[in-house]
CSV table of C-alpha atoms and ligand atoms in Angstrom, one decimal:
chain,number,residue,atom,x,y,z
P,1,MET,CA,-138.2,-30.3,90.0
P,2,LYS,CA,-137.5,-33.4,92.7
P,3,SER,CA,-141.9,-33.5,92.9
P,4,THR,CA,-142.7,-33.9,89.4
P,5,LEU,CA,-139.8,-36.2,88.4
P,6,LEU,CA,-140.1,-38.2,91.2
P,7,ALA,CA,-144.4,-38.4,90.3
P,8,LYS,CA,-143.5,-38.8,87.5
P,9,VAL,CA,-141.4,-41.9,87.9
P,10,ILE,CA,-144.2,-43.3,90.2
P,11,LEU,CA,-146.9,-42.2,88.5
P,12,ASN,CA,-145.0,-44.3,85.7
P,13,TYR,CA,-144.9,-47.4,87.6
P,14,ILE,CA,-148.1,-47.4,89.2
P,15,LEU,CA,-149.6,-47.2,86.0
P,16,PHE,CA,-147.2,-49.7,84.9
P,17,LEU,CA,-148.7,-52.4,87.1
P,18,SER,CA,-151.6,-51.1,86.6
P,19,ILE,CA,-151.6,-51.8,83.3
P,20,GLY,CA,-150.2,-55.0,84.4
P,21,PHE,CA,-152.7,-56.1,85.8
P,22,ILE,CA,-155.0,-55.7,83.6
P,23,ILE,CA,-153.6,-58.0,81.0
P,24,LEU,CA,-153.2,-60.6,84.2
P,25,CYS,CA,-156.8,-60.4,84.6
P,26,THR,CA,-158.3,-60.8,81.4
P,27,PHE,CA,-155.8,-62.2,78.3
P,28,THR,CA,-153.8,-64.6,80.5
P,29,GLN,CA,-156.5,-65.6,82.6
P,30,HIS,CA,-158.9,-65.8,79.5
P,31,SER,CA,-155.6,-68.1,77.6
P,32,LEU,CA,-155.1,-70.0,80.4
P,33,ASN,CA,-158.8,-71.1,80.9
P,34,ALA,CA,-159.2,-71.7,77.3
P,35,TYR,CA,-155.2,-73.7,77.3
P,36,THR,CA,-156.7,-75.6,80.8
P,37,GLU,CA,-160.2,-76.8,79.4
P,38,ASN,CA,-158.4,-77.5,76.2
P,39,ARG,CA,-155.6,-79.9,77.3
P,40,GLU,CA,-158.4,-81.5,80.4
P,41,ALA,CA,-160.9,-81.8,77.2
P,42,GLN,CA,-157.9,-83.7,75.2
P,43,ARG,CA,-157.3,-86.0,79.0
P,44,LEU,CA,-160.9,-86.9,78.9
P,45,TYR,CA,-161.6,-88.0,75.5
P,46,ARG,CA,-158.4,-89.9,76.3
P,47,GLU,CA,-160.8,-91.7,78.9
P,48,ALA,CA,-164.1,-92.1,76.4
P,49,THR,CA,-162.1,-93.4,74.1
P,50,GLN,CA,-160.6,-96.1,76.5
P,51,VAL,CA,-163.9,-97.1,78.3
P,52,ALA,CA,-165.2,-97.0,74.3
P,53,GLY,CA,-162.8,-99.2,73.6
P,54,ASN,CA,-162.9,-101.8,76.0
P,55,TYR,CA,-165.3,-101.3,78.7
P,56,ALA,CA,-168.2,-100.5,76.7
P,57,ARG,CA,-167.6,-102.6,73.8
P,58,ASN,CA,-167.2,-105.6,76.6
P,59,TYR,CA,-170.4,-105.2,77.7
P,60,PHE,CA,-171.8,-104.8,74.5
P,61,ASN,CA,-170.0,-107.8,73.3
P,62,SER,CA,-172.0,-109.4,76.6
P,63,GLU,CA,-168.6,-110.2,77.8
P,64,LEU,CA,-169.0,-107.7,80.5
P,65,SER,CA,-172.0,-107.6,83.1
P,66,LEU,CA,-174.0,-104.8,83.0
P,67,GLN,CA,-173.4,-104.5,86.8
P,68,ASP,CA,-169.7,-104.5,86.0
P,69,PHE,CA,-169.6,-102.2,84.5
P,70,GLN,CA,-171.7,-99.6,86.0
P,71,THR,CA,-169.1,-101.0,89.6
P,72,GLN,CA,-166.9,-100.2,87.3
P,73,MET,CA,-167.7,-96.7,85.4
P,74,GLU,CA,-168.2,-96.0,89.3
P,75,SER,CA,-165.1,-96.1,90.5
P,76,LEU,CA,-163.4,-94.2,86.8
P,77,GLY,CA,-165.9,-91.8,87.3
P,78,GLN,CA,-164.8,-90.6,91.1
P,79,TYR,CA,-161.0,-90.9,89.9
P,80,LEU,CA,-161.9,-88.0,87.5
P,81,SER,CA,-164.5,-86.0,88.6
P,82,ALA,CA,-166.8,-86.5,86.1
P,83,GLU,CA,-170.1,-88.8,85.7
P,84,ILE,CA,-169.9,-91.0,82.8
P,85,TRP,CA,-173.0,-91.5,80.4
P,86,ILE,CA,-172.9,-94.7,78.1
P,87,VAL,CA,-175.9,-93.3,76.0
P,88,ASP,CA,-178.1,-94.9,72.9
P,89,ASN,CA,-178.1,-93.4,69.0
P,90,GLN,CA,-181.9,-92.3,70.2
P,91,GLY,CA,-180.6,-90.6,72.7
P,92,ASP,CA,-181.4,-92.7,75.7
P,93,ILE,CA,-178.8,-93.3,78.8
P,94,LEU,CA,-178.0,-96.4,79.6
P,95,LEU,CA,-175.8,-96.0,82.1
P,96,ASP,CA,-175.3,-93.2,84.2
P,97,SER,CA,-172.2,-93.8,86.4
P,98,SER,CA,-172.8,-91.5,89.1
P,99,ASP,CA,-176.7,-92.7,89.5
P,100,ALA,CA,-177.7,-96.3,88.8
P,101,SER,CA,-181.0,-96.2,89.0
P,102,ILE,CA,-180.8,-94.1,86.1
P,103,GLY,CA,-179.9,-96.7,83.3
P,104,LYS,CA,-182.3,-98.5,80.7
P,105,ASN,CA,-181.7,-101.8,80.8
P,106,ALA,CA,-185.2,-104.3,81.1
P,107,ALA,CA,-185.7,-103.7,84.8
P,108,ASN,CA,-185.5,-99.8,84.5
P,109,ALA,CA,-189.0,-98.0,83.0
P,110,ASN,CA,-187.8,-94.9,84.5
P,111,PHE,CA,-184.7,-94.3,82.4
P,112,THR,CA,-184.4,-91.2,80.9
P,113,THR,CA,-183.5,-90.0,78.0
P,114,LEU,CA,-182.4,-86.9,75.8
P,115,ASP,CA,-184.2,-84.6,74.2
P,116,GLY,CA,-183.3,-83.6,70.8
P,117,PHE,CA,-179.5,-85.7,71.3
P,118,ASP,CA,-177.4,-85.5,68.3
P,119,THR,CA,-174.1,-86.0,68.5
P,120,SER,CA,-173.5,-83.5,65.7
P,121,ASP,CA,-174.6,-80.8,68.4
P,122,PHE,CA,-170.5,-80.7,68.4
P,123,GLY,CA,-169.8,-80.0,65.6
P,124,ASN,CA,-166.5,-80.5,64.7
P,125,SER,CA,-165.2,-80.9,68.1
P,126,TYR,CA,-164.9,-83.6,70.6
P,127,TYR,CA,-165.6,-81.6,73.2
P,128,MET,CA,-168.2,-79.5,74.1
P,129,THR,CA,-169.3,-77.1,77.1
P,130,GLY,CA,-172.7,-75.5,78.0
P,131,LYS,CA,-175.7,-77.5,80.6
P,132,PHE,CA,-176.1,-80.8,78.3
P,133,TYR,CA,-179.9,-80.5,76.4
P,134,HIS,CA,-181.2,-78.6,80.3
P,135,SER,CA,-178.9,-82.5,81.8
P,136,PHE,CA,-176.9,-80.3,84.1
P,137,PRO,CA,-177.1,-77.0,86.4
P,138,GLU,CA,-174.5,-75.7,85.5
P,139,LYS,CA,-171.8,-75.1,82.9
P,140,MET,CA,-170.1,-78.2,81.7
P,141,LEU,CA,-167.5,-80.0,79.4
P,142,SER,CA,-168.6,-82.9,77.7
P,143,VAL,CA,-166.6,-85.1,76.0
P,144,TYR,CA,-167.1,-87.6,73.7
P,145,SER,CA,-166.3,-91.3,71.5
P,146,PRO,CA,-168.3,-93.7,69.5
P,147,VAL,CA,-168.3,-97.0,70.5
P,148,THR,CA,-169.0,-99.8,67.4
P,149,SER,CA,-169.3,-103.0,67.0
P,150,ASN,CA,-169.0,-104.8,64.4
P,151,TYR,CA,-168.8,-101.2,62.2
P,152,ARG,CA,-172.1,-99.7,63.8
P,153,VAL,CA,-171.8,-97.5,65.9
P,154,LYS,CA,-173.6,-99.0,68.9
P,155,SER,CA,-174.0,-95.9,71.4
P,156,TYR,CA,-171.7,-93.4,73.1
P,157,VAL,CA,-169.1,-92.8,75.3
P,158,MET,CA,-169.4,-89.3,77.7
P,159,ILE,CA,-167.4,-88.3,80.0
P,160,HIS,CA,-169.2,-84.6,82.0
P,161,LYS,CA,-167.1,-82.7,84.4
P,162,PRO,CA,-167.9,-79.4,85.6
P,163,VAL,CA,-166.2,-76.0,84.0
P,164,SER,CA,-166.2,-74.8,88.0
P,165,VAL,CA,-164.1,-78.1,89.1
P,166,ILE,CA,-161.7,-77.3,85.9
P,167,ALA,CA,-161.5,-73.7,86.8
P,168,GLN,CA,-159.8,-74.7,89.8
P,169,ASN,CA,-156.9,-75.6,88.7
P,170,SER,CA,-156.5,-72.5,86.4
P,171,ASN,CA,-157.4,-70.7,89.3
P,172,GLY,CA,-154.8,-72.0,91.0
P,173,MET,CA,-151.3,-71.5,88.1
P,174,MET,CA,-153.6,-67.8,88.2
P,175,ASN,CA,-152.8,-67.3,91.6
P,176,ILE,CA,-148.9,-68.3,91.6
P,177,ILE,CA,-149.2,-65.9,88.5
P,178,PHE,CA,-150.2,-63.3,90.4
P,179,TYR,CA,-147.2,-64.0,93.6
P,180,THR,CA,-144.6,-64.1,90.7
P,181,VAL,CA,-145.5,-61.0,89.5
P,182,GLY,CA,-146.0,-59.3,92.8
P,183,LEU,CA,-142.7,-60.8,93.7
P,184,ILE,CA,-141.2,-58.9,90.1
P,185,ALA,CA,-143.0,-56.1,90.2
P,186,LEU,CA,-141.0,-55.5,94.2
P,187,SER,CA,-138.0,-57.0,93.2
P,188,ALA,CA,-138.5,-54.0,89.7
P,189,LEU,CA,-139.9,-51.0,93.3
P,190,PHE,CA,-136.2,-51.5,94.6
P,191,PHE,CA,-134.4,-51.4,91.9
P,192,LEU,CA,-136.3,-48.6,90.1
P,193,ILE,CA,-136.3,-46.8,94.4
P,194,LEU,CA,-131.3,-47.9,93.7
P,195,PHE,CA,-131.6,-46.3,90.7
P,196,LEU,CA,-133.2,-43.0,91.4
P,197,LEU,CA,-131.8,-42.6,94.1
P,198,ASP,CA,-128.0,-43.1,92.4
P,199,ILE,CA,-129.3,-41.1,89.5
P,200,TYR,CA,-131.0,-38.6,91.5
P,201,ARG,CA,-128.7,-37.0,94.2
P,202,PRO,CA,-126.6,-36.0,90.9
P,203,ILE,CA,-129.0,-34.2,89.7
P,204,ARG,CA,-129.8,-31.8,92.5
P,205,LEU,CA,-126.6,-31.9,93.0
P,206,LEU,CA,-126.1,-30.4,88.9
P,207,THR,CA,-129.7,-28.2,89.7
P,208,ALA,CA,-127.7,-26.4,92.0
P,209,THR,CA,-124.6,-25.7,91.2
P,210,ALA,CA,-126.5,-24.1,87.1
P,211,LYS,CA,-128.7,-22.3,88.9
P,212,SER,CA,-125.1,-20.6,90.9
P,213,TYR,CA,-124.0,-20.2,87.3
P,214,ALA,CA,-127.2,-18.8,86.8
P,215,SER,CA,-127.2,-16.2,89.0
P,216,GLY,CA,-123.2,-15.4,88.0
P,217,ASP,CA,-121.1,-17.1,90.6
P,218,PHE,CA,-119.2,-19.6,88.4
P,219,GLU,CA,-117.1,-20.6,91.2
P,220,PRO,CA,-119.5,-24.1,92.3
P,221,ARG,CA,-117.9,-26.9,90.9
P,222,THR,CA,-120.2,-30.1,90.8
P,223,GLY,CA,-117.5,-32.2,91.7
P,224,ILE,CA,-119.3,-35.5,90.7
P,225,SER,CA,-116.6,-37.9,88.9
P,226,ARG,CA,-119.0,-40.7,86.7
P,227,ASN,CA,-118.1,-43.2,83.3
P,228,ASP,CA,-121.7,-41.8,82.4
P,229,GLU,CA,-123.7,-39.6,81.7
P,230,VAL,CA,-124.1,-38.1,84.0
P,231,GLY,CA,-120.6,-37.5,85.0
P,232,TYR,CA,-120.5,-36.4,81.2
P,233,LEU,CA,-122.6,-32.9,81.8
P,234,ALA,CA,-121.0,-33.2,85.2
P,235,LYS,CA,-118.0,-32.7,83.8
P,236,THR,CA,-119.4,-30.7,80.9
P,237,MET,CA,-120.8,-28.7,83.4
P,238,ASP,CA,-117.5,-28.0,84.8
P,239,TYR,CA,-115.1,-27.3,80.9
P,240,MET,CA,-118.5,-24.7,80.8
P,241,ALA,CA,-117.9,-22.9,84.5
P,242,THR,CA,-114.1,-22.7,83.8
P,243,GLU,CA,-114.9,-21.3,80.2
P,244,LEU,CA,-117.4,-18.3,81.8
P,245,ASN,CA,-114.9,-17.8,84.3
P,246,THR,CA,-112.4,-17.0,81.9
P,247,LEU,CA,-114.6,-15.3,79.8
P,248,GLU,CA,-115.9,-12.3,82.0
P,249,ASP,CA,-111.8,-11.9,83.5
P,250,ASP,CA,-110.6,-11.5,80.2
P,251,GLN,CA,-113.8,-8.6,79.9
P,252,ARG,CA,-112.1,-7.5,83.4
P,253,LYS,CA,-109.0,-8.0,81.5
P,254,PHE,CA,-110.0,-5.9,79.1
P,255,ILE,CA,-111.2,-3.3,80.7
P,256,SER,CA,-108.3,-2.7,82.8
P,257,ASN,CA,-106.2,-3.0,79.9
P,258,VAL,CA,-108.7,-0.3,77.9
P,259,SER,CA,-108.7,1.9,81.3
P,260,HIS,CA,-104.8,1.3,81.6
P,261,ASP,CA,-103.8,2.5,78.0
P,262,PHE,CA,-106.6,5.4,78.5
P,263,ARG,CA,-105.3,7.2,81.3
P,264,SER,CA,-101.8,7.1,81.1
P,265,PRO,CA,-102.3,9.7,77.7
P,266,LEU,CA,-104.4,11.3,79.5
P,267,THR,CA,-102.3,11.9,82.1
P,268,SER,CA,-100.0,13.2,80.2
P,269,ILE,CA,-102.2,15.3,78.1
P,270,LYS,CA,-103.9,16.7,81.2
P,271,GLY,CA,-100.2,17.8,83.5
P,272,TYR,CA,-99.6,19.5,80.4
P,273,VAL,CA,-101.8,21.8,79.1
P,274,GLU,CA,-102.1,22.1,83.5
P,275,ALA,CA,-98.1,23.0,83.5
P,276,MET,CA,-99.2,25.1,80.2
P,277,MET,CA,-102.1,27.1,82.1
P,278,ASP,CA,-99.7,27.6,85.4
P,279,GLY,CA,-97.1,28.6,83.0
P,280,THR,CA,-94.7,25.8,84.9
P,281,ILE,CA,-94.5,25.5,81.0
P,282,PRO,CA,-93.2,28.3,80.0
P,283,PRO,CA,-95.1,30.2,76.4
P,284,GLU,CA,-90.6,29.5,74.4
P,285,MET,CA,-90.8,25.7,75.1
P,286,GLN,CA,-94.2,24.7,74.6
P,287,GLU,CA,-93.9,23.4,71.4
P,288,LYS,CA,-92.6,20.4,72.6
P,289,TYR,CA,-95.0,19.5,74.7
P,290,PHE,CA,-97.7,20.6,72.5
P,291,ASN,CA,-95.9,17.7,70.2
P,292,ILE,CA,-96.3,15.3,73.1
P,293,ILE,CA,-100.1,16.4,74.2
P,294,LEU,CA,-100.1,15.6,69.8
P,295,PHE,CA,-98.7,12.6,69.1
P,296,GLU,CA,-101.1,11.2,72.9
P,297,THR,CA,-104.0,12.4,70.6
P,298,GLU,CA,-103.4,10.2,67.7
P,299,ARG,CA,-102.6,7.1,70.3
P,300,LEU,CA,-105.6,8.2,71.8
P,301,ALA,CA,-107.4,8.3,69.0
P,302,LYS,CA,-105.8,4.8,67.6
P,303,LEU,CA,-106.8,3.0,70.2
P,304,THR,CA,-110.4,4.0,69.8
P,305,GLN,CA,-110.3,2.7,66.3
P,306,GLY,CA,-108.7,-0.2,67.5
P,307,ILE,CA,-111.4,-1.4,69.9
P,308,LEU,CA,-114.2,-0.2,67.3
P,309,ASP,CA,-112.7,-2.2,64.9
P,310,LEU,CA,-112.7,-5.5,67.4
P,311,ASN,CA,-115.5,-4.8,68.8
P,312,GLN,CA,-117.5,-4.5,65.4
P,313,PHE,CA,-115.7,-8.3,64.5
P,314,GLY,CA,-116.2,-10.1,67.4
P,315,HIS,CA,-120.2,-8.4,67.9
P,316,ARG,CA,-121.9,-8.7,64.4
P,317,GLY,CA,-119.7,-11.1,63.1
P,318,MET,CA,-117.7,-9.0,60.0
P,319,MET,CA,-119.0,-8.5,57.4
P,320,LEU,CA,-117.0,-9.2,54.3
P,321,ASP,CA,-117.4,-7.1,50.7
P,322,LEU,CA,-115.4,-9.1,48.2
P,323,SER,CA,-114.2,-8.1,45.1
P,324,ASP,CA,-111.2,-9.2,43.2
P,325,PHE,CA,-108.3,-7.0,43.6
P,326,ASP,CA,-104.5,-7.1,42.7
P,327,ILE,CA,-102.2,-7.9,46.3
P,328,ASN,CA,-99.3,-7.9,44.4
P,329,ARG,CA,-100.1,-4.1,43.5
P,330,MET,CA,-101.7,-4.1,47.3
P,331,ILE,CA,-98.1,-4.6,48.1
P,332,LYS,CA,-96.9,-1.9,45.8
P,333,THR,CA,-99.1,1.0,47.2
P,334,THR,CA,-98.9,0.1,50.8
P,335,ILE,CA,-94.7,-0.1,51.6
P,336,LEU,CA,-95.0,3.2,49.6
P,337,THR,CA,-96.7,4.5,53.0
P,338,PHE,CA,-93.8,3.6,55.2
P,339,GLU,CA,-90.8,5.5,52.9
P,340,GLY,CA,-90.1,8.0,55.0
P,341,THR,CA,-90.2,5.6,58.3
P,342,CYS,CA,-88.0,3.1,56.5
P,343,SER,CA,-85.3,5.8,55.1
P,344,GLN,CA,-85.0,7.3,58.9
P,345,LYS,CA,-84.0,3.7,59.8
P,346,GLY,CA,-81.6,2.5,57.0
P,347,LEU,CA,-84.6,0.0,55.8
P,348,SER,CA,-85.4,-1.7,52.0
P,349,PHE,CA,-88.5,-3.6,51.3
P,350,ASP,CA,-87.4,-6.4,49.1
P,351,LEU,CA,-89.7,-7.6,47.9
P,352,VAL,CA,-90.3,-11.1,46.0
P,353,LEU,CA,-93.3,-11.2,43.7
P,354,THR,CA,-95.3,-14.2,41.4
P,355,GLY,CA,-96.3,-12.8,38.1
P,356,GLN,CA,-96.9,-9.0,36.9
P,357,GLU,CA,-100.2,-10.0,38.3
P,358,LEU,CA,-101.2,-11.7,41.8
P,359,PHE,CA,-105.6,-11.9,41.8
P,360,VAL,CA,-107.0,-12.4,44.8
P,361,HIS,CA,-110.6,-12.9,45.7
P,362,ALA,CA,-111.1,-10.7,49.4
P,363,ASP,CA,-112.5,-7.9,51.7
P,364,MET,CA,-110.4,-4.9,50.5
P,365,SER,CA,-109.1,-2.4,53.0
P,366,LYS,CA,-109.7,-5.4,55.6
P,367,ILE,CA,-106.9,-6.7,53.3
P,368,GLN,CA,-104.8,-3.4,53.8
P,369,GLN,CA,-105.6,-3.0,57.6
P,370,VAL,CA,-103.9,-6.1,56.6
P,371,LEU,CA,-100.9,-5.7,54.8
P,372,TYR,CA,-99.9,-2.3,56.9
P,373,ASN,CA,-100.7,-4.0,60.7
P,374,LEU,CA,-97.7,-6.8,59.8
P,375,ILE,CA,-95.5,-4.2,57.8
P,376,ASP,CA,-95.4,-2.0,60.8
P,377,ASN,CA,-94.4,-4.7,63.0
P,378,ALA,CA,-92.1,-5.4,60.4
P,379,THR,CA,-90.3,-1.7,60.3
P,380,LYS,CA,-91.1,-1.0,64.2
P,381,PHE,CA,-89.3,-4.1,65.0
P,382,SER,CA,-86.0,-4.5,62.7
P,383,HIS,CA,-83.0,-3.7,64.0
P,384,PRO,CA,-82.3,-0.7,61.6
P,385,ASN,CA,-80.2,-0.9,58.2
P,386,ASN,CA,-81.2,-4.4,57.5
P,387,SER,CA,-84.5,-5.4,54.8
P,388,ILE,CA,-87.9,-6.4,55.0
P,389,LYS,CA,-89.1,-9.4,52.6
P,390,ILE,CA,-92.0,-9.5,51.5
P,391,GLU,CA,-92.9,-12.3,48.7
P,392,THR,CA,-96.6,-13.9,47.3
P,393,SER,CA,-96.9,-17.3,45.9
P,394,MET,CA,-99.4,-20.0,45.0
P,395,LYS,CA,-99.8,-22.8,47.1
P,396,ASN,CA,-102.5,-25.1,46.9
P,397,GLU,CA,-104.8,-23.2,45.0
P,398,LYS,CA,-104.5,-19.8,48.0
P,399,ALA,CA,-101.7,-16.7,47.3
P,400,LEU,CA,-99.5,-16.3,50.4
P,401,ILE,CA,-97.9,-13.7,51.5
P,402,SER,CA,-95.7,-13.9,53.7
P,403,VAL,CA,-94.3,-10.5,55.6
P,404,LYS,CA,-90.5,-10.8,56.6
P,405,ASP,CA,-87.9,-8.7,59.5
P,406,TYR,CA,-84.7,-9.3,60.6
P,407,GLY,CA,-85.4,-7.7,64.4
P,408,ILE,CA,-86.0,-8.6,67.9
P,409,GLY,CA,-88.0,-11.1,66.9
P,410,ILE,CA,-90.7,-12.8,70.2
P,411,PRO,CA,-89.6,-14.5,72.3
P,412,ALA,CA,-91.0,-18.3,72.9
P,413,ASP,CA,-92.4,-18.2,76.0
P,414,SER,CA,-95.5,-14.9,73.7
P,415,ILE,CA,-95.0,-16.1,70.7
P,416,LYS,CA,-98.6,-17.7,71.1
P,417,LYS,CA,-99.8,-13.9,73.3
P,418,ILE,CA,-98.8,-11.8,70.9
P,419,TRP,CA,-102.6,-12.7,69.0
P,420,GLU,CA,-104.3,-11.4,72.5
P,421,ARG,CA,-105.8,-8.3,72.6
P,422,PHE,CA,-103.4,-5.0,73.8
P,423,TYR,CA,-100.1,-7.7,74.5
P,424,LYS,CA,-97.4,-6.5,73.5
P,425,THR,CA,-93.0,-7.9,74.8
P,426,ASP,CA,-91.3,-6.5,77.1
P,427,LEU,CA,-88.6,-6.3,73.8
P,428,SER,CA,-91.3,-4.3,72.4
P,429,ARG,CA,-92.4,-1.8,74.9
P,430,GLY,CA,-89.8,-0.3,74.8
P,431,ARG,CA,-89.3,0.2,71.1
P,432,ASP,CA,-92.6,1.1,70.3
P,433,LYS,CA,-94.4,3.2,72.8
P,434,ARG,CA,-96.8,4.3,70.4
P,435,GLY,CA,-98.2,0.4,69.8
P,436,THR,CA,-101.3,-0.6,71.5
P,437,GLY,CA,-101.4,-3.6,70.7
P,438,LEU,CA,-104.3,-4.6,69.2
P,439,GLY,CA,-103.0,-4.5,66.3
P,440,LEU,CA,-102.3,-8.8,65.7
P,441,ALA,CA,-105.8,-9.0,67.5
P,442,ILE,CA,-107.2,-7.5,64.9
P,443,VAL,CA,-104.8,-9.2,62.2
P,444,ARG,CA,-106.7,-11.9,63.4
P,445,GLU,CA,-109.8,-11.8,62.7
P,446,ILE,CA,-109.8,-10.5,59.7
P,447,ILE,CA,-108.0,-12.8,58.4
P,448,GLN,CA,-110.2,-15.7,60.6
P,449,ALA,CA,-113.2,-13.7,59.0
P,450,HIS,CA,-112.3,-15.0,56.2
P,451,LYS,CA,-111.6,-18.7,56.3
P,452,GLU,CA,-108.3,-18.1,56.0
P,453,HIS,CA,-104.9,-19.1,58.5
P,454,ILE,CA,-102.2,-17.2,59.5
P,455,ASN,CA,-98.7,-18.0,61.3
P,456,VAL,CA,-95.5,-16.9,62.5
P,457,ILE,CA,-92.3,-17.7,62.4
P,458,SER,CA,-90.3,-16.1,64.7
P,459,THR,CA,-86.7,-16.6,66.4
P,460,GLU,CA,-85.7,-13.8,68.9
P,461,GLY,CA,-83.3,-11.6,68.5
P,462,VAL,CA,-82.6,-12.8,64.7
P,463,GLY,CA,-85.9,-11.8,62.9
P,464,THR,CA,-89.2,-12.5,62.5
P,465,GLU,CA,-91.7,-14.3,59.2
P,466,PHE,CA,-95.8,-14.0,59.2
P,467,LEU,CA,-97.0,-15.3,57.2
P,468,PHE,CA,-101.1,-15.8,56.0
P,469,THR,CA,-103.3,-17.5,53.3
P,470,LEU,CA,-106.4,-16.0,50.7
P,471,PRO,CA,-108.5,-16.8,48.5
P,472,LEU,CA,-107.1,-16.8,44.8
P,473,ALA,CA,-109.1,-15.2,42.4
P,474,GLN,CA,-111.9,-17.3,39.5
P,475,LYS,CA,-109.2,-16.3,36.9
P,476,GLU,CA,-106.6,-17.5,38.7
P,477,VAL,CA,-107.5,-20.8,39.5
P,478,GLN,CA,-107.8,-21.2,36.1
P,479,SER,CA,-105.1,-20.2,34.9
X,1,ATP,P1,-100.8,-1.6,66.7
X,1,ATP,O1,-100.5,-2.6,65.9
X,1,ATP,O2,-101.1,-1.1,67.4
X,1,ATP,O3,-98.9,0.2,66.7
X,1,ATP,P2,-98.3,-3.2,68.7
X,1,ATP,O4,-97.8,-3.4,67.1
X,1,ATP,O5,-97.4,-3.5,70.0
X,1,ATP,O6,-99.6,-2.0,68.5
X,1,ATP,P3,-99.7,-5.8,67.1
X,1,ATP,O7,-99.6,-5.7,66.1
X,1,ATP,O8,-100.6,-6.6,68.1
X,1,ATP,O9,-99.7,-4.4,68.4
X,1,ATP,O10,-98.0,-6.6,67.5
X,1,ATP,C1,-98.0,-7.1,69.5
X,1,ATP,C2,-97.1,-7.2,70.2
X,1,ATP,O11,-96.5,-8.9,68.8
X,1,ATP,C3,-96.0,-6.1,69.9
X,1,ATP,O12,-96.0,-5.2,70.8
X,1,ATP,C4,-94.8,-6.6,69.4
X,1,ATP,O13,-94.1,-7.5,70.6
X,1,ATP,C5,-95.2,-8.8,69.3
X,1,ATP,N1,-94.2,-8.3,68.1
X,1,ATP,C6,-95.3,-8.4,67.0
X,1,ATP,N2,-94.7,-7.9,65.4
X,1,ATP,C7,-93.1,-8.0,65.4
X,1,ATP,C8,-93.2,-8.6,65.2
X,1,ATP,N3,-92.5,-8.2,63.6
X,1,ATP,N4,-91.3,-8.3,65.2
X,1,ATP,C9,-91.4,-8.9,66.6
X,1,ATP,N5,-92.3,-8.7,67.6
X,1,ATP,C10,-93.4,-8.4,66.6
X,2,MG,MG1,-99.0,-3.2,65.1
C-alpha cells in the first residue's frame, strides 16, 4: 500500500513535469519566437518607413548628399543591429549601411544587383525571413518600405536583421520562463510532500486498524479526529467497529441465554428422572414429577421453536404468504384458545371490532402467531378478574389492531428492552415461568416483515396496550 500510493503520486508528478517540459520546449518556444519575430518586424518596419519618408526622400530630392545619407544609415544600422539597404526598382543596391563601397553611384561600377528582385515576393506582408536572394549566409528577417517621390516609387528601404540575433531575445525570455516554471514545480513538490504527509499518516493508521478488524479484533480505534473526508472515514470506521463489537456481544449474550434456558429445564428433568430411577421419589409420587417433566419438555419444545423461527426470519428474510383474510374473524377464533386460562383467572374479553368483517392483506399464519403472542401476554400479565380489550379500526387506510390489558404493566426502563430476545421484566419473572422471552421478538420481526408498525403503551401496575397496523385488503380500500 505504502509503496504503490507513493509511487503513483511520484510517477504522476514526474509525468506532469515531463509533459510540462515538452510543452514549454515546443509550443511555448515556438509561440514566443513567432511573437518576438513579429514584434521585431513591426519595429523595423516603423524604422524603414521613417527612413523612406525622411532621409531617402531628401536624398532623392537632392536635399541630402549620398555621403550624409550613408553616414546616417550606418549609425541607424548599428543602433538597430541591422543592415539597411536602399534598393531601386531593378534590384540594384543604391546604398548599404554596412559597406559604403557596395552602393550604385556614379563612382562605383561594381555595385551589387539582386538577382530576380521582385517586391511581390513579400506577398501581402511587409516582412519575410530567409537569405534574401542568397545575399546572406544566414537566415534574416527582412522588412521593406517603398520610397515615393512625385507619386512614383523610386526605390525601397530594406532592413535586414539576423534571425539568430532576434532569437537571442526570445531565448532570454525562455530562460526566465524556465526558471519560473522550475520554481513553481519545486514549490508544487513541497506542497505535494506536505499534503502526502498530512493524508498519508492517517491512511496508514486507517489501514492498520482495518486490518485488526479483518482479523476479528474490534477493540482498536483510529483516534483520528479531523473535519475532512479522512476524519469522516475514520469516524465511520470507529462507528462500524463499535457496532460489530455490540453485534458480537449480542451473539455471545444470545448463546449464553439459549444455553441457560436449555440447561435449567434439562437439569431439573435429569434430576427428577434420576431420583425416580434410584427410588428417591417413590412410585406413588411419580405422577406429580412426570407433570413437571412434561411442563419442562413443553417449554424446551417452545424454546426450540422460537429460536428456529427467529433464526429463519433473521437469516433468509421472511417469506410472506400474503392473502386477504378477515382479521375480526381471526381474533374471534384465537381468543377461543384462551378460554380455559381466562376462566381460571376470571378474565373476560371485550371485543370492539369495526364492522362485521375487516379484511387485511397479510400472511395469515404469521399474523395468527402475532395475535396469539399478544393475547397470551395479556392473559399472563393481567390482574385476575379483569377484562382484555381487543379493538380493530381503520386509520389512514390501514387496519389498526389493539390488545389492551389491565395488569402488571411494564416498568418505563424496560419498555425498550421487551423486544429483545430472551428479555423478561423482573415483574413478570415470578408470574410466568413458562415464558421464553422470545414472543415479542418474533412479533416484531413479523410486523416489520410486513413493513408495518407495532407500538406499546404501558403503565406499571395499571396495564399495557399493544397496537399494530396491517395493510387493508383492496376491497376494504375501495369500499
Ligand atoms: P413467551 O412469549 O415465549 O411465552 P414471554 O411472554 O416472557 O415469553 P415476550 O412475549 O417476548 O416473552 O415478552 C417479553 C417480556 O415483556 C415479558 O416477559 C414481560 O416481562 C413483558 N411483557 C410482555 N407483554 C406484557 C404485558 N402485556 N404486560 C406486562 N408485561 C409484558
Ligand atoms: Mg409472550
